[in-house]
Coordinates of C-alpha atoms and ligand atoms in Angstrom, one line a residue:
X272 CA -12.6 46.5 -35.0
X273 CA -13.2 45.3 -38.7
X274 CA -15.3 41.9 -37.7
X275 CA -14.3 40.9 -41.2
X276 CA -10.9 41.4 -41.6
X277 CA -9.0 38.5 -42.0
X278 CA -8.4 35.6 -39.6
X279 CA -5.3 33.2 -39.4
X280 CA -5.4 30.4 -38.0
X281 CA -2.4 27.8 -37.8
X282 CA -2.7 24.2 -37.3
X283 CA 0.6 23.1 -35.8
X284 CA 1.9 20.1 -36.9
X285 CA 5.9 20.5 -37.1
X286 CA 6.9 21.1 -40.8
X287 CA 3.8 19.7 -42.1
X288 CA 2.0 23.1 -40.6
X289 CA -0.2 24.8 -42.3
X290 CA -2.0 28.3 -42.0
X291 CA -5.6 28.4 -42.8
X292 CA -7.0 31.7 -43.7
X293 CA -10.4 33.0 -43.0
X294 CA -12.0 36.2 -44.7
X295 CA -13.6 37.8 -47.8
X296 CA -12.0 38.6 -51.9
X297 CA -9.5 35.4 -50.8
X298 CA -10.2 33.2 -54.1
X299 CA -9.1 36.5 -55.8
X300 CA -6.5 36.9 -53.4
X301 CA -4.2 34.8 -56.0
X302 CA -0.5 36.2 -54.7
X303 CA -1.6 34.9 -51.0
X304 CA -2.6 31.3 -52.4
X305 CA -0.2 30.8 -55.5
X306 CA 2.9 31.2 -52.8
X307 CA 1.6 27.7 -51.5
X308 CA 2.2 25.8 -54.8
X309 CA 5.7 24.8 -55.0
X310 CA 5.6 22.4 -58.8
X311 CA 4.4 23.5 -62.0
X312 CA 1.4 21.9 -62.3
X313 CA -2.0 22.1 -60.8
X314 CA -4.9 19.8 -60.6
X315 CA -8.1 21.8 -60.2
X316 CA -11.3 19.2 -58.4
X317 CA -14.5 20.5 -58.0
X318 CA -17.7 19.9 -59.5
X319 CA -20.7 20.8 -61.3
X320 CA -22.4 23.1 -59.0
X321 CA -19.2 25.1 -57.8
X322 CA -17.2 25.6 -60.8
X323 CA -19.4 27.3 -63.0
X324 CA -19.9 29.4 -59.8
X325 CA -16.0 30.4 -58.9
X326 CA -13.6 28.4 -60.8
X327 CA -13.1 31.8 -62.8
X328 CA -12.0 33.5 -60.0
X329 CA -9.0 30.8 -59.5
X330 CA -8.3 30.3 -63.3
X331 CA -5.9 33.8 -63.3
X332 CA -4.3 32.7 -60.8
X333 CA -3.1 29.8 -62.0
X334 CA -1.6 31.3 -65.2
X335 CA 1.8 30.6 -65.9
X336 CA 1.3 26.9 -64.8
X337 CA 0.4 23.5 -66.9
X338 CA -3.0 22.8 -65.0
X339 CA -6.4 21.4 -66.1
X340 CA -9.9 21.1 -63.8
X341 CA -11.7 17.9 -63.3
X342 CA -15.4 18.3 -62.5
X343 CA -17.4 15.5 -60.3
X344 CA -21.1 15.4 -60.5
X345 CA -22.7 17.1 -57.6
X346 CA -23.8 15.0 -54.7
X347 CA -22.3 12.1 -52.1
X348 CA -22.5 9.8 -54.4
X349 CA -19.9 10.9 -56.3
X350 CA -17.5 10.9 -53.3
X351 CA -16.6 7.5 -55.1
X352 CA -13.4 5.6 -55.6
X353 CA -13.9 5.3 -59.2
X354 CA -14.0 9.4 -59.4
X355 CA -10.8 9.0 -57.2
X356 CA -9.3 6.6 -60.6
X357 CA -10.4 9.4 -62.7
X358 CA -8.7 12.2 -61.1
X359 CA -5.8 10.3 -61.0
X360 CA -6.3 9.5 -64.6
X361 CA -6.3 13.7 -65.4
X362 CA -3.2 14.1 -63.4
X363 CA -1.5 11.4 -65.3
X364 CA -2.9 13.0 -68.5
X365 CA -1.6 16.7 -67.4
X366 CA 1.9 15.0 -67.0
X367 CA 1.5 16.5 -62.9
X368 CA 5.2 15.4 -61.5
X369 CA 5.6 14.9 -57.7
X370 CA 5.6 18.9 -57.1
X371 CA 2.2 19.4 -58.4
X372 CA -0.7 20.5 -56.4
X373 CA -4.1 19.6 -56.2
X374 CA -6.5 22.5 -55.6
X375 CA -10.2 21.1 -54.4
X376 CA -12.6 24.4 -54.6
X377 CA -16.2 23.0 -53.1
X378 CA -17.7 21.7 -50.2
X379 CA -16.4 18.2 -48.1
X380 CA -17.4 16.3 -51.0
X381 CA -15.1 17.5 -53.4
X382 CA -12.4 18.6 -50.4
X383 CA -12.4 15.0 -49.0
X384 CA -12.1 12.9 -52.8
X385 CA -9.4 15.3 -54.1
X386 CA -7.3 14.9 -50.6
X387 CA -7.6 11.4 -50.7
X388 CA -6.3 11.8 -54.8
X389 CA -3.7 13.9 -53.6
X390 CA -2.1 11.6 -51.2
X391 CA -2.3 8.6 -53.8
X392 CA -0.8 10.0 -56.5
X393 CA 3.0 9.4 -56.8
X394 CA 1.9 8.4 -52.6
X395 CA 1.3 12.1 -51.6
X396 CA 1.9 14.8 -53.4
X397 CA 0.3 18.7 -52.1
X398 CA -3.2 20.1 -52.3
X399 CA -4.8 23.4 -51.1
X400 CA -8.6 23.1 -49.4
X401 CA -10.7 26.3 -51.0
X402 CA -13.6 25.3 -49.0
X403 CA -17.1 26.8 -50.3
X404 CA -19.9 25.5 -48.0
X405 CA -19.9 26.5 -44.1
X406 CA -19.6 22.7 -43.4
X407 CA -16.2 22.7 -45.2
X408 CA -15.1 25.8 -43.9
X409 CA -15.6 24.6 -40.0
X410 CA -14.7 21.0 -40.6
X411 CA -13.6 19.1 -43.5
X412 CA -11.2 21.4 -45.0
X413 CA -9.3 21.4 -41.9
X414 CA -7.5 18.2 -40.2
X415 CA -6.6 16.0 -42.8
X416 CA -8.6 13.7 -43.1
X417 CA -9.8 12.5 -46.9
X418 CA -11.4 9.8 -48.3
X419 CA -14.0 8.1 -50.2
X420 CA -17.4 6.0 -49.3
X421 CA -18.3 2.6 -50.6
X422 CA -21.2 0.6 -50.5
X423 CA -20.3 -0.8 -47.4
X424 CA -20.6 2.7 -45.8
X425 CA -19.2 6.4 -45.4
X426 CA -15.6 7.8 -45.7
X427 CA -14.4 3.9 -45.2
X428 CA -11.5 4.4 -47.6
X429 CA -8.9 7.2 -46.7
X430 CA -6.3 8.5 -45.5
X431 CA -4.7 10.9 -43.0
X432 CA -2.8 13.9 -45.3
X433 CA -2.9 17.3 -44.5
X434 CA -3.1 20.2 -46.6
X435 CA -0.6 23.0 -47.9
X436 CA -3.2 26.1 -46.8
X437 CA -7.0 26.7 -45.8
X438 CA -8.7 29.3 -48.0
X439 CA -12.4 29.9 -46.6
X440 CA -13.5 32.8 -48.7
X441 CA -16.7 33.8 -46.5
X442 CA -18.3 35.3 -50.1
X443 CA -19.1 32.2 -51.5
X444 CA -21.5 31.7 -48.9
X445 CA -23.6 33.7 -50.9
X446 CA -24.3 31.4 -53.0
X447 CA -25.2 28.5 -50.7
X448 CA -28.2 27.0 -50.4
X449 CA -30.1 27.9 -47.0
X450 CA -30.5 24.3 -46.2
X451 CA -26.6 23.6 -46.9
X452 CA -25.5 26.7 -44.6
X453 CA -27.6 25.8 -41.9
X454 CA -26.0 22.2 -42.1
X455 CA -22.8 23.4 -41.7
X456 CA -24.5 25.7 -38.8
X457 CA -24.8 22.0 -37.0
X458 CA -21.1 21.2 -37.2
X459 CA -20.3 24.4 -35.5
X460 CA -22.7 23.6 -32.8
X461 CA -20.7 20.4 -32.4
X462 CA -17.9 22.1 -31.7
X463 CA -19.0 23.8 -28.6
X464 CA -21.0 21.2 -27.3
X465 CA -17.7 18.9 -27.4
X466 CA -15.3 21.0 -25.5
X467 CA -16.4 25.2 -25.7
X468 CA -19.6 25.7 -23.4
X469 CA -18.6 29.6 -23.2
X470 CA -18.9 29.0 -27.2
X471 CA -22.2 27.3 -27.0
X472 CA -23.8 30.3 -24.9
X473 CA -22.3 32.5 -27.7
X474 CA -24.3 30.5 -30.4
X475 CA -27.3 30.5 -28.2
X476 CA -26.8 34.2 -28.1
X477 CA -26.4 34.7 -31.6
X478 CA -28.6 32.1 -33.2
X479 CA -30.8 34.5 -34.9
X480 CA -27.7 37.0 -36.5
X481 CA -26.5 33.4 -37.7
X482 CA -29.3 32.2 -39.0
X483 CA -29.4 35.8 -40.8
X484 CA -26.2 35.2 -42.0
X485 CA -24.9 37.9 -40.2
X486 CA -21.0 38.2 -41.7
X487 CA -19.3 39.6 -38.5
X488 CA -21.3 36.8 -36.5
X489 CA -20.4 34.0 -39.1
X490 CA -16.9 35.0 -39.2
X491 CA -16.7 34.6 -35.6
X492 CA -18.5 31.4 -35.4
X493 CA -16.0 29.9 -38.4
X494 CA -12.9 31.4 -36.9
X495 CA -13.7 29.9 -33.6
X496 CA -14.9 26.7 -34.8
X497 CA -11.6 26.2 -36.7
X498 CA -8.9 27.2 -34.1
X499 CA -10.8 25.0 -31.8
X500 CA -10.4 22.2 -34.3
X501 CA -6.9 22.5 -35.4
X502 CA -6.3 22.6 -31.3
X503 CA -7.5 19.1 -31.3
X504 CA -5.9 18.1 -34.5
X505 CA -2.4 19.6 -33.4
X506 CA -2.9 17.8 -30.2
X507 CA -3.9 14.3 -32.1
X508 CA -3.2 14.6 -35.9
X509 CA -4.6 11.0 -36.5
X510 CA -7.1 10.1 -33.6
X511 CA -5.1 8.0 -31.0
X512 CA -6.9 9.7 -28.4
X513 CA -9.2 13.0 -28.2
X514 CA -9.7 13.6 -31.9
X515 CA -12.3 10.6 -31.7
X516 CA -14.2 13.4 -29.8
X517 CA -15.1 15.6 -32.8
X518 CA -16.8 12.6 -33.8
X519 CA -20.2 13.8 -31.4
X520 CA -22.9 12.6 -33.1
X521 CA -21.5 11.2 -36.2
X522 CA -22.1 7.2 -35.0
X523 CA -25.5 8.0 -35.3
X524 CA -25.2 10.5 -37.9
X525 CA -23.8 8.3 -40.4
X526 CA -25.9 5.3 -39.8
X527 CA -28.8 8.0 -40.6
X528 CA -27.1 9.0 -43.8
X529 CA -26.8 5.8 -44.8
X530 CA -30.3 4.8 -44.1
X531 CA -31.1 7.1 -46.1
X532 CA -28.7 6.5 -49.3
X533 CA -26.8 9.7 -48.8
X534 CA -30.0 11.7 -50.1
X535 CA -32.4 12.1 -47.3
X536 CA -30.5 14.0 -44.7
X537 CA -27.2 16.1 -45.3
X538 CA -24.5 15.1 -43.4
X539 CA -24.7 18.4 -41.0
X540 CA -28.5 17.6 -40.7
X541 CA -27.4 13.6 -39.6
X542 CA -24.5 15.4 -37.1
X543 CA -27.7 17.5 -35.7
X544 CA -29.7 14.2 -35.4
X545 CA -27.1 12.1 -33.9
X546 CA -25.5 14.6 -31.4
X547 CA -29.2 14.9 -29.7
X548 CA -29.0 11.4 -29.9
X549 CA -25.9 10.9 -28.2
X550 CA -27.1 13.3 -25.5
X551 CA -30.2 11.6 -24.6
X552 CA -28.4 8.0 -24.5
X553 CA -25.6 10.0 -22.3
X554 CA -29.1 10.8 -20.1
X555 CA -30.3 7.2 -20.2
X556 CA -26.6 6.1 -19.0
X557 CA -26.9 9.1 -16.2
X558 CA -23.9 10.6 -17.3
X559 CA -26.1 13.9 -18.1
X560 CA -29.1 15.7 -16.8
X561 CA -32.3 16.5 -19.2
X562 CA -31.3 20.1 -19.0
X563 CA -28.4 19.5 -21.2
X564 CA -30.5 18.0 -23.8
X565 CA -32.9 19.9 -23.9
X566 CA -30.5 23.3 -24.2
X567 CA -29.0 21.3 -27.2
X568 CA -32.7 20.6 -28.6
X569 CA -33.7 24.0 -28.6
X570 CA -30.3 25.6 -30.0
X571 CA -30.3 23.2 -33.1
X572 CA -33.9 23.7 -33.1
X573 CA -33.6 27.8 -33.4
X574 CA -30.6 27.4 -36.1
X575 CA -33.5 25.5 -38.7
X576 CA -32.0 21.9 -38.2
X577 CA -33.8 18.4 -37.7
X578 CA -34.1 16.7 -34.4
X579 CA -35.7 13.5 -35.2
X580 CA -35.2 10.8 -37.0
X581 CA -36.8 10.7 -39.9
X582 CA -39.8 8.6 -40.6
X583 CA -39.5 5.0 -42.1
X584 CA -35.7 4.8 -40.8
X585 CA -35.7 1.3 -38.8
X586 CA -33.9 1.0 -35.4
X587 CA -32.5 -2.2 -35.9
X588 CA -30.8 -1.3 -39.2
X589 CA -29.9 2.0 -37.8
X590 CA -27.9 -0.2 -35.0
X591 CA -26.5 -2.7 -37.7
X592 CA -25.0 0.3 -39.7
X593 CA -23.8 2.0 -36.3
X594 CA -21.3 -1.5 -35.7
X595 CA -19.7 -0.8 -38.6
X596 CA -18.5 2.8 -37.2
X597 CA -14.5 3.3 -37.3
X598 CA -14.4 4.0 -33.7
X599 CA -15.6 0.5 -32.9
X600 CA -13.4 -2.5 -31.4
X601 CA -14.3 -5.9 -32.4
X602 CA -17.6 -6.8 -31.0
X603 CA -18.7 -3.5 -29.1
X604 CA -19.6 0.1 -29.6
X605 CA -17.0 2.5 -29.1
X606 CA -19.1 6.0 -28.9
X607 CA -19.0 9.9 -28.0
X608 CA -21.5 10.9 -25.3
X609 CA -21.2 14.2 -22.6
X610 CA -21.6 15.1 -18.9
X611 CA -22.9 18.1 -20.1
X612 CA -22.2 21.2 -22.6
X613 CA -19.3 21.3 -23.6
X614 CA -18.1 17.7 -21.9
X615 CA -17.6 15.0 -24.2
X616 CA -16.2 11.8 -23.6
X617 CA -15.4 8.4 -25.2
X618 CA -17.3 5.4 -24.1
X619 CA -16.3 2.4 -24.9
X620 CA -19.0 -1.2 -24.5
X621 CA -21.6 1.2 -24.3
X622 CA -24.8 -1.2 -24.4
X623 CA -26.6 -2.6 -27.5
X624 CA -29.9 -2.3 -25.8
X625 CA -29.7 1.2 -24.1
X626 CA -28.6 2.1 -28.0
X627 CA -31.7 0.8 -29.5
X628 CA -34.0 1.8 -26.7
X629 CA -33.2 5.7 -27.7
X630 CA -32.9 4.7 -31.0
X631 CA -37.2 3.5 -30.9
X632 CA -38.3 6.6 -29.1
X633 CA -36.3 9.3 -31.4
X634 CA -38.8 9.5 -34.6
Ligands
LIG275 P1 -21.1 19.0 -50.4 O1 -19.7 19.0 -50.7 O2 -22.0 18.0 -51.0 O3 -21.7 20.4 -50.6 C1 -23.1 20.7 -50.4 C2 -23.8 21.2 -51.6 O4 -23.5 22.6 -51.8 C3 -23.5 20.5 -52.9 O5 -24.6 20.5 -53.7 C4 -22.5 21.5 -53.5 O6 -22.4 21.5 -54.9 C5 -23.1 22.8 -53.1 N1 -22.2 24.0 -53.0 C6 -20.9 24.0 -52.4 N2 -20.5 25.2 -52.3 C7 -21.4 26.0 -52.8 C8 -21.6 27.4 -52.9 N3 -20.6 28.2 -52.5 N4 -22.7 27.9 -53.5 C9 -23.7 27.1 -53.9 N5 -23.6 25.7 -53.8 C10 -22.5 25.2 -53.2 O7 -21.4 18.8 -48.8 P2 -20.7 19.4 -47.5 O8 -21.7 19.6 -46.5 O9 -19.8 20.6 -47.8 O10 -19.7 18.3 -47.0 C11 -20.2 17.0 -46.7 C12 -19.1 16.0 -46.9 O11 -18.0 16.3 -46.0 C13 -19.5 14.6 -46.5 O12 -19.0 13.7 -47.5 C14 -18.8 14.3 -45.2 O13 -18.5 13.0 -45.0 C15 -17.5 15.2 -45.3 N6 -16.9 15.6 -44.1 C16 -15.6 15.4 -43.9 C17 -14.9 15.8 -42.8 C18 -13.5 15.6 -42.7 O14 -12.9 15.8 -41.6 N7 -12.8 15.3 -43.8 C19 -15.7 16.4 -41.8 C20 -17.0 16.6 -42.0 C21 -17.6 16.2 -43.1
LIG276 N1 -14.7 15.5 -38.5 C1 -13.9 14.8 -37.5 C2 -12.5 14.9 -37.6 O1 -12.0 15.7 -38.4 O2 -11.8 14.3 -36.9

């Protein structure tokens, strides 16, 4: 079998469906794509790092159409509701009608603020995710969910809205900073440790032919990664229930990003953090033994990713910025722990003090 050939994978959500397609040459690939785009114009958002890198392999594609690119700065801190203005400002300028499409072409950053432009303008209009990083590729590009951060913390601004198509073209991996793929390594990890423990012996398996950047092993791990996901998201498109799982780590996580004003940890490094967080506070509560920690400790440990938290960050804050998480209900924390590999669960009043008390002991 041709371990690269490519992979389809729908996420079924009625006649908002969409396919998201997995494989190598798809950015080229412009007949497979350019069938998504139903208008006339096109809005390409991607930024300074990426486009120089593979807008060109887009632009033919695109020919025939009125469309114009709008570049962000590279980094989290553009994923900014003023940038969010300014796209909207280019697609006013390019005249885009309610048929135009938004392409974003870049990691979550980019994929999450050009969603979130695409279902303000004209209140929803269509984009296409061309994910670029291995975080986008398992995650953020799929699901639907966009948005921006402000000051008072991550991703508070958004919006469920789904995209037209997925196109993960695995050869812009090549590009991608060591550090950056092994981030996204972290969100595939999640994955299996929510709901796949078959998965996570895989991964434990074939930690070193990822970590190699072994293509039949990294098409596998995406593929699987991604039909897990868009199994949750078809299940619970806006987080009523069980989507709030494939949020393992991320309490934690983005309380650690923010400590660190967005620039210290990437957000797959905070997911790595937060998840071994999660499962030693699931040990503490006794819903978990230390075995199931410490097999998550040493799989993030052999994929290259951090496992403490990193000097100077202060529990207390940490636990201020953690009650300001989505998931919470007025007054208590709402968070995802396990029983175990692959056995996560939602806890809801989970206690202040057993928080902080693995929050001291994690640096
Ligand atoms: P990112 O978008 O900042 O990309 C990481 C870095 O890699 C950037 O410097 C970028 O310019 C660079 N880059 C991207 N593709 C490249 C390539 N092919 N070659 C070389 N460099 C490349 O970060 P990310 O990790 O992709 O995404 C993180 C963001 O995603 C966060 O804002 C997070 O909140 C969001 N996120 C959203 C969801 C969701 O469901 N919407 C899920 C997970 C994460
Ligand atoms: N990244 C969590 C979600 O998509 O629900």
């Amino acid at each position: 079998m041709n371990t690269l050939a490519l992979q389809t994978i729908d996420v079924a959500l009625g006649d908002r469906s969409y396919p998201v397609w997995i494989g190598s040459g798809l950015l080229a690939d412009h007949a497979r794509w350019r069938a998504m785009l139903r208008g006339r114009h096109a809005l390409v958002i991607s930024n300074s790092t990426v486009a120089p890198l593979y807008l060109d392999r887009i632009a033919q594609g695109l020919d025939g159409l009125r469309w114009a690119s709008f570049l962000l700065d590279d980094g989290e801190a553009h994923k900014s509701f003023a940038n969010v203005g300014r796209a909207l400002e280019a697609l006013g300028e390019l005249g885009a009608t309610r048929d135009a499409c938004i392409i974003a072409l870049g990691g979550g950053v980019v994929g999450d603020l050009a969603g979130f432009s695409a279902a303000c303008w004209m209140r929803g209009i269509d984009f296409i995710q061309m994910p670029t990083t291995l975080l986008a590729m398992v995650d953020s590009s799929v699901g639907g969910k966009t948005g921006v951060n402000l000051p008072a913390g991550k991703n508070l601004a958004g919006a469920f809205h789904q995209p037209r198509a997925v196109i993960a073209d695995i050869d812009t991996l090549a590009t991608l900073p060591d550090r950056e793929f092994r981030a996204g390594l972290a969100e595939v990890v999640k994955g299996a440790a929510i709901g796949d423990e078959p998965f996570f012996a895989w991964l434990e398996q074939h930690a070193d032919a990822l970590s190699a950047r072994d293509p039949g092993s990294v098409m596998k791990a995406i593929a699987r990664k991604v039909r897990y996901k868009a199994g949750v998201v078809a299940r619970d498109e806006t987080e009523q229930g069980d989507r709030a799982l494939l949020n393992l780590g991320h309490t934690f996580g983005h309380a650690l990003e923010t400590a660190g004003r967005y620039t210290a940890l990437l957000h797959g490094e905070g997911v790595a953090i937060g998840m071994l967080l999660a499962a030693r506070l699931s040990e503490r509560l006794g819903m978990s033994q230390a075995a199931d920690t410490q097999r998550l400790q040493r799989l993030l440990e052999k994929l290259g990713l951090p496992v403490a938290i990193p000097a100077g960050m202060d529990a207390q804050k940490l636990l201020a910025l953690m009650r300001l998480d989505k998931k919470n209900t007025a007054g208590t924390l709402r968070l995802i722990l396990w029983r175990g590999v692959g056995l996560a669960e939602i806890v809801s009043g989970v206690g202040e003090a057993d928080v902080l008390a693995v929050l001291q002991t994690a640096g």
